[in-house]
Every structure is written in structure tokens, then in C-alpha cells.
Short mmCIF file of C-alpha atoms in Angstrom, two decimals:
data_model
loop_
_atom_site.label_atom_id
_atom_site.label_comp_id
_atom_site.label_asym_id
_atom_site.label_seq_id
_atom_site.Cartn_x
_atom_site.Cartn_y
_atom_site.Cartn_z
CA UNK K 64 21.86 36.29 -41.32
CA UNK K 65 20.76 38.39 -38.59
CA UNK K 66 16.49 38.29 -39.05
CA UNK K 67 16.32 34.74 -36.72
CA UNK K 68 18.56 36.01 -33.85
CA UNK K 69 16.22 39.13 -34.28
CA UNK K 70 12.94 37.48 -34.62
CA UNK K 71 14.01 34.99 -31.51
CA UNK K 72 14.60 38.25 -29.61
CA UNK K 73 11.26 39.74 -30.27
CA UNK K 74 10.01 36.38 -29.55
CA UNK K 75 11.60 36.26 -25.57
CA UNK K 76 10.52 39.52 -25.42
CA UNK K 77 6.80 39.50 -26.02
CA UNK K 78 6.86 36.72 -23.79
CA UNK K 79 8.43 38.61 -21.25
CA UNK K 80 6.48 41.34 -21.61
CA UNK K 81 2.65 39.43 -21.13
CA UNK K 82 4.45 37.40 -18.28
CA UNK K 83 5.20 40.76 -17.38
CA UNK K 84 1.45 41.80 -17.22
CA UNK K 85 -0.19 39.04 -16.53
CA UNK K 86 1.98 37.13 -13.63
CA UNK K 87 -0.49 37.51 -10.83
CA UNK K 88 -3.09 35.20 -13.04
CA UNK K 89 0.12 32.78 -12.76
CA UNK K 90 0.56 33.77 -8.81
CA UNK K 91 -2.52 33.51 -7.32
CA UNK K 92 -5.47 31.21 -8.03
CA UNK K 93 -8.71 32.00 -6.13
CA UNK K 94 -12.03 30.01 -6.13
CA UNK K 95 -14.94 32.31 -5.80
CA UNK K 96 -17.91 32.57 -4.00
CA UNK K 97 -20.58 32.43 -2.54
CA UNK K 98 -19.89 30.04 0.61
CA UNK K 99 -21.89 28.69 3.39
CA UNK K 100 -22.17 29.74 6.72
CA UNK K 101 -19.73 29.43 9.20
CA UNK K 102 -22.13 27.28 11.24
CA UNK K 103 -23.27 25.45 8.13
CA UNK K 104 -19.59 24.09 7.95
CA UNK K 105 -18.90 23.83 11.54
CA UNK K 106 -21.27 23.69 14.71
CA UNK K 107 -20.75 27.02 16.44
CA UNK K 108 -18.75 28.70 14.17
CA UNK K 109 -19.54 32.69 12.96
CA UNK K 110 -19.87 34.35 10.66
CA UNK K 111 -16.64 37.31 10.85
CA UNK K 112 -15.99 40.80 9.15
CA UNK K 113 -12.03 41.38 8.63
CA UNK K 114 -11.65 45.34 7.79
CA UNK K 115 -8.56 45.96 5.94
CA UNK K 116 -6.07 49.17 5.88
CA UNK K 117 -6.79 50.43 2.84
CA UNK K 118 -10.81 50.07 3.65
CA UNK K 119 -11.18 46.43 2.07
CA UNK K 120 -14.19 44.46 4.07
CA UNK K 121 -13.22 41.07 4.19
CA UNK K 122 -15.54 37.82 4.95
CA UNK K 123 -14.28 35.23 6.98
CA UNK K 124 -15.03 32.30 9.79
CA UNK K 125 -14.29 32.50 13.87
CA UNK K 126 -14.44 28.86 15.22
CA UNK K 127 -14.22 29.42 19.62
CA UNK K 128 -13.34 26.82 21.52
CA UNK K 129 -13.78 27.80 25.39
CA UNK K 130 -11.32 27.78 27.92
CA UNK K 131 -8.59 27.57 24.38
CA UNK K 132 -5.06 28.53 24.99
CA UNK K 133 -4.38 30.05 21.86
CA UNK K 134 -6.66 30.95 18.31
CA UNK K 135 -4.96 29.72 15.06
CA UNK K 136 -5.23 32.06 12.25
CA UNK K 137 -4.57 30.04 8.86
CA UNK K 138 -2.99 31.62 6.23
CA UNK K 139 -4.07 30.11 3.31
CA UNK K 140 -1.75 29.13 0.20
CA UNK K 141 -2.25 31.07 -3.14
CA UNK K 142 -5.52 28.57 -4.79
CA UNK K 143 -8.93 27.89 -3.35
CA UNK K 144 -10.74 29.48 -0.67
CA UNK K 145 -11.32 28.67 3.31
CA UNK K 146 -13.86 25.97 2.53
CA UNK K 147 -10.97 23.76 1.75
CA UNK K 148 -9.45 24.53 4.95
CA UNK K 149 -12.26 23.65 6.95
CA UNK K 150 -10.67 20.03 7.92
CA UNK K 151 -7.76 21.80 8.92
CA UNK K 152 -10.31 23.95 11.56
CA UNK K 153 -12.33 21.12 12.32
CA UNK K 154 -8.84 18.58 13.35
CA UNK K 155 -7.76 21.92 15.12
CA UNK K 156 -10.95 22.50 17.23
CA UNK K 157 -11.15 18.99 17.98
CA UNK K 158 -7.63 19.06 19.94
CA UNK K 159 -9.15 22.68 21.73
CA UNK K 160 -7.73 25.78 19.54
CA UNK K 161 -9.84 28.15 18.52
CA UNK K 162 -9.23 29.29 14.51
CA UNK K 163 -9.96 31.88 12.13
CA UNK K 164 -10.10 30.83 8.65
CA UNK K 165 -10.36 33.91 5.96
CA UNK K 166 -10.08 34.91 2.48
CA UNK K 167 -7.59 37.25 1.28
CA UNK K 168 -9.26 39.90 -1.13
CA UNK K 169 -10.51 38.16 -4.14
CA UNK K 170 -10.82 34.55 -2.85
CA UNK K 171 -13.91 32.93 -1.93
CA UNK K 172 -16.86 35.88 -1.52
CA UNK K 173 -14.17 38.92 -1.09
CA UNK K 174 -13.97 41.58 -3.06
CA UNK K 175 -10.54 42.71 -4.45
CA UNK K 176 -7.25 42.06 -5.93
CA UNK K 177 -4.64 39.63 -4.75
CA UNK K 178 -1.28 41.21 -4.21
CA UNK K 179 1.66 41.51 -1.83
CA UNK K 180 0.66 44.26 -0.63
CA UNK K 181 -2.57 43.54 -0.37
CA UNK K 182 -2.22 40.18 1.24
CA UNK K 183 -0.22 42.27 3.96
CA UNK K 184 -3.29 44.24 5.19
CA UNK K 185 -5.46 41.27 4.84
CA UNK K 186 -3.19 39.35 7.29
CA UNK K 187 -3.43 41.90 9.78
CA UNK K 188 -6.47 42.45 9.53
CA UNK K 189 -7.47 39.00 10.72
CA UNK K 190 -4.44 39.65 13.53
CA UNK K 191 -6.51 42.89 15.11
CA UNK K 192 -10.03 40.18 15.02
CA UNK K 193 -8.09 38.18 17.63
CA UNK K 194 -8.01 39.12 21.16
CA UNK K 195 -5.41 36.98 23.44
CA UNK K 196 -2.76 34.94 22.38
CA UNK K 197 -2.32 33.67 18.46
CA UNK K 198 -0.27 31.02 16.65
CA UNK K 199 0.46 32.00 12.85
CA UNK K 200 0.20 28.87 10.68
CA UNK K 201 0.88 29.43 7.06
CA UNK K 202 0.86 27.20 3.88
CA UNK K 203 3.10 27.72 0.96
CA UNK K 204 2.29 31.62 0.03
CA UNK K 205 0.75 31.65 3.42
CA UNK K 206 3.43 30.85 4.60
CA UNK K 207 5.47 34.15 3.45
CA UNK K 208 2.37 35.95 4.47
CA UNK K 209 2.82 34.77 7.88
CA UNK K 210 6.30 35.38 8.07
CA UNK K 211 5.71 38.80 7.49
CA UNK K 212 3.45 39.28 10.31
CA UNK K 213 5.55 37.93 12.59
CA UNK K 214 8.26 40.56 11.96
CA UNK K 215 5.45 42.77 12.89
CA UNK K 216 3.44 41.57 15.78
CA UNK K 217 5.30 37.80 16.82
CA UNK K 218 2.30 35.36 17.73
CA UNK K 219 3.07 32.39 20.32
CA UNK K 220 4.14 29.99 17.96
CA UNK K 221 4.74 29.59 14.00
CA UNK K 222 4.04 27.16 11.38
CA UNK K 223 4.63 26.89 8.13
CA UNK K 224 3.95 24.33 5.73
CA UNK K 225 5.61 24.22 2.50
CA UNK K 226 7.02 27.69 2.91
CA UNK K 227 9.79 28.33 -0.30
CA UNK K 228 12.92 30.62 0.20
CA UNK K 229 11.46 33.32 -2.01
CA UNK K 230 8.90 33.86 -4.79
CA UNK K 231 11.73 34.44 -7.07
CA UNK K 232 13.69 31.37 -6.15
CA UNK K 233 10.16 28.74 -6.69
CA UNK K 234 9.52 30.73 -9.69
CA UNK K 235 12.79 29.97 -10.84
CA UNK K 236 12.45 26.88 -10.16
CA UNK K 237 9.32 25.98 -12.66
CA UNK K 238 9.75 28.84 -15.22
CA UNK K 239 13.73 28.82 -15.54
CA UNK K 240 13.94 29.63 -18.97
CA UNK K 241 12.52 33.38 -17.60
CA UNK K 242 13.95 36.04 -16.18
CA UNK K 243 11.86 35.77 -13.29
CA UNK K 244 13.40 38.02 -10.41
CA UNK K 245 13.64 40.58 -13.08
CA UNK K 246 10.19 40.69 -13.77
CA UNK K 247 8.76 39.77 -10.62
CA UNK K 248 6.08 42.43 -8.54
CA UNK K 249 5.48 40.51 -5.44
CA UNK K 250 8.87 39.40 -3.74
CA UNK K 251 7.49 37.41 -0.57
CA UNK K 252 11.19 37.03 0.50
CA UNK K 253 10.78 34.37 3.26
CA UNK K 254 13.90 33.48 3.79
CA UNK K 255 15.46 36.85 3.85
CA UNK K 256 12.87 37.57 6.69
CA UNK K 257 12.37 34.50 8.76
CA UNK K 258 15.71 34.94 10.60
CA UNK K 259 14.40 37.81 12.53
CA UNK K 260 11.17 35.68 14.36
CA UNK K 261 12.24 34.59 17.65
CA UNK K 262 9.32 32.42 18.92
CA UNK K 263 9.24 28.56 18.43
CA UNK K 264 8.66 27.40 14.92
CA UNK K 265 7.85 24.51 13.07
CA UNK K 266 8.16 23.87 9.69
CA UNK K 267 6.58 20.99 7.50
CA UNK K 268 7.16 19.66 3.81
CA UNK K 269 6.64 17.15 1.69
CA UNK K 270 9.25 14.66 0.46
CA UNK K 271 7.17 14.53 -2.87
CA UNK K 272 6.40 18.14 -3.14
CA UNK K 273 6.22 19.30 -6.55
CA UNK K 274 4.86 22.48 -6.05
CA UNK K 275 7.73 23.84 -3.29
CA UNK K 276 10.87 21.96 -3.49
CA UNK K 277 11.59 20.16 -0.28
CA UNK K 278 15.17 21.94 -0.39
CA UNK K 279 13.71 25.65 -0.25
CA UNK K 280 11.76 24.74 2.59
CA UNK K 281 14.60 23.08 4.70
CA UNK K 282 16.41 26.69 4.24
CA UNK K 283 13.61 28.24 5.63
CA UNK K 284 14.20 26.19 8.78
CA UNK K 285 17.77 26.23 9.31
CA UNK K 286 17.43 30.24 9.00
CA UNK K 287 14.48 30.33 11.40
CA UNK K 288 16.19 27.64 13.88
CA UNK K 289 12.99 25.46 13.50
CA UNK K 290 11.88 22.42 14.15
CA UNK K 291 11.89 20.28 10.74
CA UNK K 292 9.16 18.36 10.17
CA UNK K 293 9.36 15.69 6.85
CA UNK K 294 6.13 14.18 6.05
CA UNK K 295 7.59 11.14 3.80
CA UNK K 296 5.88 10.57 0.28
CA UNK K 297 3.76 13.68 0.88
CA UNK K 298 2.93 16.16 -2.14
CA UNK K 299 2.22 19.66 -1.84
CA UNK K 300 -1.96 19.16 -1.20
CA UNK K 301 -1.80 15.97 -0.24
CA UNK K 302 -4.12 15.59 2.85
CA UNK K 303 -1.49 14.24 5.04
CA UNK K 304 0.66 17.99 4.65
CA UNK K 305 -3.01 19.85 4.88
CA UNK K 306 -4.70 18.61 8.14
CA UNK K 307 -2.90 14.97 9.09
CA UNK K 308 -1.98 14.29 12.54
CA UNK K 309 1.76 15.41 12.07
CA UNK K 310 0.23 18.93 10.80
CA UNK K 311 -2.17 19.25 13.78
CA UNK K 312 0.53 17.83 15.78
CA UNK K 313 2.93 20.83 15.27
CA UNK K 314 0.73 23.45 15.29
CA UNK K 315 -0.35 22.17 19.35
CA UNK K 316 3.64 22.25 20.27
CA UNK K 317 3.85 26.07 19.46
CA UNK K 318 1.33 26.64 21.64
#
């Protein structure tokens, strides 16, 4: 009577458990190197050394504009690397901002592990590149990445694209059947934090998101008192929520 309630529960279990071990393969999806130049991908760009905290050298790309009010440091969501931000740079440049574009460690040509933690000292180690005034803008996990700089060092203006309430609460949201805040190393609580920036914020979503649900992100602006910007029919990488004119749009009215 009792072996298929007790084979079910070993079943949830072992899941659990390699969930467990292996959720930051489910977290974070880097592309890997090697990558171009930074003046391969854009005329007058450089090439940039980000030194972490915990001694971590980091590789990324400084794009100057002269006479710019402001540099843009992207933080980038949780797949790829900063070659697919590069028409996010180039759209930004083109309106005069300057922008850094990096990798956290292990994306692109960094060495590494992706973590919380770690994405904490990679963010501010791009911060201490910049001299003069900065504008955050973040994209989904960059997003909470961002966030959390800004409780430490507040730039000139925020953005954040497709940010979600909590890593817990989109986790939730695709994987309901697990436990997830139980198990869960890396918290990125965005919402819990985003109430204690004070500088003008914007932030974008989707109507068609599918990563992020549009509702997570609307909480993140009421608690930050931002500026709500809906980019109709829009999924989560659709080109119109990366780099379209609403995007670059925003970014130039925090600065």
C-alpha cells in the first residue's frame, strides 16, 4: 500500500536534490569565447580590463563618445555574451553616450563562475572603470544586478528591462511544481531592494514576454516609483525590448 507514495517521494526528492546541484546550469547561460576586438565591432572602441574583488580579471569593451554626458554600463541578462549587445552600444553611441559593455565571469572570453555573488563584484568592477557620471541599464538578471549597485553607489539614472520581482518568484513561475525558494542559492531579490534607489528610473517590458512575466516587472516599478514603459507585442529578446527606439529612448531621459 505504502511502496508508491514511497517510491513517488524518492522520486521528488532526487529531483530536488540534482535541481539542487545543478540550478546554476538552469540560471545562467553563457556563450563563450573568443570575441573580436572592441574596434573590430565598433570604430573607436577599446579593448578594457575589469579587475574584480576577489582578484577575477575580466575582459570587456569601452565605447567614448566626446563631450558625452553620461557612460552607460549594460548589465547583461543571464545568456550570451556582449557581442549581442553591441546594437544596443552602437544605437547608444549614435544618440552621444558613451558605454561599457562586459562579461560577467564565465561569459564570452572570462574566466570564472557565474554566481550572485560573483556577479556582484563583476558589476562593480565595471562601476570603478568609469570616471564621471553613469546610468545603470540592466536586462532581466541584469537587471537585479543593477539594482544592487545602485543601493551601493546610485548612478544618474536607471533602467531596467524585463527586471522580475525576485529569482524565486520567475522561478516559480516556470518550475512550479518545485520547491524553488527552498532550494534556491542566488536570491537576486529585486523587488525587495529597488524601493531604496532614489534617482529617476525607467522600466521596460514586454506585453508578450515569456521569459519575465509582464506582471513581475510592473511591481518592480510601482516599488521603485518608475516610469513604466510597455513595449506592445514585444517578447523577452525581441529586438524592439533589446535596442529599439523606445529602449534607447529611456535610457537618454535618465540622463
Amino acid at each position: 500500500m505504502w511502496r508508491p507514495v514511497l517510491i513517488a517521494a524518492a522520486v521528488v526528492v532526487t529531483i530536488v536534490a540534482v535541481v539542487f546541484a545543478f540550478q546554476r546550469k538552469l540560471i545562467y547561460f553563457p556563450s563563450p569565447g573568443p570575441l573580436p576586438s572592441a574596434e573590430e565591432v565598433l570604430p573607436g572602441g577599446r579593448d578594457v580590463r575589469l579587475v574584480a574583488a576577489d582578484g577575477l580579471l575580466l575582459n570587456g569593451w569601452h565605447f567614448e563618445v566626446y563631450d558625452a554626458p553620461a557612460t552607460v554600463i549594460v548589465f547583461p541578462g543571464n545568456g550570451g555574451n556582449r557581442l549581442g549587445r553591441v546594437p544596443l552600444a552602437r544605437a547608444l553611441t549614435e544618440r552621444g553616450l558613451s558605454v561599457l559593455l562586459f562579461d560577467y565571469r564565465g561569459y564570452g572570453d572570462n574566466p570564472g563562475v557565474p554566481s550572485e555573488e560573483g556577479l556582484t563584484y563583476d558589476a562593480r568592477a565595471a562601476l570603478d572603470l568609469i570616471d564621471g557620471p553613469v546610468i545603470y541599464f540592466g536586462e532581466s538578471l541584469g537587471a537585479a544586478v543593477a539594482v544592487e549597485l545602485a543601493t551601493y553607489r546610485a548612478p544618474l539614472g536607471l533602467v531596467l528591462r524585463s527586471p522580475f520581482s525576485s529569482l524565486a518568484a520567475v522561478g516559480a513561475h516556470h518550475y512550479p511544481w518545485l520547491p524553488v525558494k527552498m532550494v534556491l542559492r542566488d536570491k537576486y531579490p529585486v523587488l525587495e531592494r529597488v524601493s531604496a534607489v532614489d534617482v529617476p528610473t525607467v522600466v521596460l517590458l514586454g506585453t508578450a514576454d515569456s521569459v519575465v512575466p509582464p506582471a513581475q516587472s510592473r511591481e518592480v516599478a510601482a516599488a521603485a516609483k518608475a516610469k513604466l514603459v510597455e513595449i506592445s507585442g514585444a517578447d523577452h529578446n525581441d529586438e524592439a525590448l533589446c535596442s529599439g527606439p523606445q529602449v534607447i529612448d529611456a535610457v537618454l531621459s535618465v540622463g
